[in-house]
């Protein structure tokens, strides 16, 4: 087994073995970019080390020794000898980036002796600055000694000598180093003077860091396997802390919040490594480099373009400038918001970098939900006062109660509270609390700080660098505008502007931008399946069409009977004791329904609209509580006993399997006749004013062919009567739900009598498994935990069972009626995993709730592209 690879031996595709950082350092090296040279110890070596738990093997030591010799040759420097000293960084890097999860040591190779000659060659403050950093990082990473001890010593000495650290003289620096070493001794440790010993200790610590608590938590949250391990990169140091013409930076090739094509990031002059992320000094914007170091800036923008073209995606780059020379230290695919994701793929297509299909495949459908997230209502914003303003790090509009620690975030969330985590800055230890918070706010740090990076990854609203706030985490206090606020204070956080408001500000839906529409259009161009909406209210229908629904796959009429006056008429109908009473109730209901349908068809016009006739059992409409029963009896002028008697009569042991759907349609034909009349009258009225409509009427719960024939004739006879009465005819279609397993098996017989099928996957799943949908919560979580089911079949369709029945129905249905249109209108119609199954089963369209439509349109496109790739 080869355990060590020089950078020029690797490439990007070896990221499993070399880790993401190592593989990309190799790739950049081979592209001829200015990368300090080095080598990578593989991830497999890490796992070998962790399994054996016996220190570094002789084989590995030999490979490391040889790699160091090669490094010395390439750099012309020497590791540990006084002349031309080679210093290295030791950097972890797993297969997928785990930001801030594992540790880095810089300036490794210095000791008490070599720092003196190093200072003579370079400069005194520079050399000692490097050495004290090494002592600090080594203590932290290798021995777990808290960085605060070191920071305190620096502060104390600066105060004693009335000087900044970089103005110290040799004596003062030596005193600092002595104090630092005392911290080691106080913790029972010694800083190893021998460079090779420093290196082996550092390598082992990086290996071990794979199993530290925060790394484990991160892996659990992101489903990263525990046996991947981390690689270790050993790399020649370049020094951003060598003066004003030097510095360190992090940059995205495009804006990660908006996607705008402009190099975006931060630069800190005369600084090293993590100084930026730590937020100690405020960095400058990368664009300012254009005036302060024009040549470096120009070279850097060229590198950005080159890396984007090479990786075909936006990059997140870490770099350092040493005395005017640019060095690249890392590149990776940059994390970005949902908005930026969409804009970037669309722009990349327009720039000719990737294909439309590639663009469509790159966007996770679930991400679109974030895009359709609410924003603060602009009206409400006019009346609120701004509490503070920081940098908008991750968009969104969040409201909740202030907490100051990750621990409290967890505790309060468990009590059902919505919380907003407010801190000076966040660190990897806070990750569990950050995940649970509605928003993250920090008083320090920039757009590339830990809080900002993590929040964007999570899609959580975030504001950083909010200098107007003074946060005291220990006391649990927040000082803003001269007032002190404590835990539990309700605030609102605007991730789009960086503003914070006191109290809960109401939200409304966000406007989606141009690139979103472009991507959706491309999705529709490739898709084989259509996407329709489940909607019946004017509001939902309008939203559905705005989001690009092709039509309405399911309009449930029962929802229309729940408004107060209608419910009374419905109750009058159900409780009617004679034909007259029934007729009276049906006539009033007809008026309501006619208006409903008129409004609905007026919105959908020539687009398809499928109306499902009444589905639930009658007793759902009846009062349950004593008080309500008495009230209803009064209003309908019936004795209370009579009403109670009827309720008892309508009681069903198993209403889901009871007197509902077409069963009710057949035994109480008046209801379906009334509904059909309302549909036809409203559609005829619309067609008379020039609106083209073609109503589609759907019968629920069919399980047999004679059942279908009987229900259909009730409908058709009424329609024929109406056409005669109205002296006018319009085209219409009749279809059936396929939601009873038996219907799937006799679909060939059913298909002869209808124009369309629509799978009701909720009932079909319920009846196929024999699970009552309303009671699954009692056992489903345990079933999933114990792997008895791979997932909840009510959320993602069960391909093996329910899917098999659907397949039979589709095949049989098309055998006897090749023109039949087949859709899915259950809950899973808007689920991307289910959509892949429906693509295979070859239905014509899926139907889902309005807000899931964009997600479904993208999922449908992806399912089609995937099938095409398989065929090719
Ligand atoms: P992380 O994974 O936390 O980003 P890195 O290994 O990328 O850790 O190191 C953090 C920072 O340390 C880098 O962004 C860079 O500024 C600095 N650094 C790492 N290696 C070197 C090096 N060889 N020379 C100079 N700076 C380095
Ligand atoms: Mg890095
Ligand atoms: Mg149903």
Short mmCIF file of N, CA and C and ligand atoms in Angstrom, two decimals, residues 21 91-92 100 104 250 274 316-318 329-332, ligand 2:
data_model
loop_
_atom_site.label_atom_id
_atom_site.label_comp_id
_atom_site.label_asym_id
_atom_site.label_seq_id
_atom_site.Cartn_x
_atom_site.Cartn_y
_atom_site.Cartn_z
N UNK A 21 -9.16 18.26 -0.05
CA UNK A 21 -8.13 19.29 -0.06
C UNK A 21 -6.90 18.80 -0.79
N UNK A 91 -2.09 19.86 7.52
CA UNK A 91 -3.50 20.19 7.32
C UNK A 91 -4.34 18.93 7.13
N UNK A 92 -5.46 18.88 7.80
CA UNK A 92 -6.34 17.74 7.61
C UNK A 92 -7.19 17.97 6.36
N UNK A 100 -13.91 23.62 9.25
CA UNK A 100 -13.55 23.87 10.64
C UNK A 100 -13.65 22.66 11.55
N UNK A 104 -5.56 22.46 11.89
CA UNK A 104 -4.40 22.76 11.07
C UNK A 104 -3.30 23.34 11.95
N UNK A 250 -9.69 34.63 1.58
CA UNK A 250 -10.61 33.59 1.13
C UNK A 250 -11.58 34.25 0.17
N UNK A 274 -5.75 31.38 9.77
CA UNK A 274 -7.13 31.50 10.21
C UNK A 274 -7.45 32.88 10.78
N UNK A 316 -14.54 27.97 -4.13
CA UNK A 316 -14.25 28.63 -2.86
C UNK A 316 -12.74 28.46 -2.67
N UNK A 317 -12.02 29.57 -2.67
CA UNK A 317 -10.56 29.51 -2.77
C UNK A 317 -9.90 30.13 -1.54
N UNK A 318 -8.85 29.48 -1.02
CA UNK A 318 -8.04 30.08 0.04
C UNK A 318 -6.68 30.40 -0.56
N UNK A 329 -3.82 28.00 -1.83
CA UNK A 329 -3.72 27.01 -0.77
C UNK A 329 -4.90 26.05 -0.73
N UNK A 330 -5.94 26.35 -1.41
CA UNK A 330 -7.09 25.44 -1.41
C UNK A 330 -8.10 25.89 -2.44
N UNK A 331 -8.77 24.92 -3.06
CA UNK A 331 -9.96 25.25 -3.84
C UNK A 331 -10.96 24.12 -3.66
N UNK A 332 -12.21 24.48 -3.69
CA UNK A 332 -13.26 23.46 -3.64
C UNK A 332 -14.53 24.07 -4.20
MG1 LIG B 2 -9.14 25.62 4.29
#
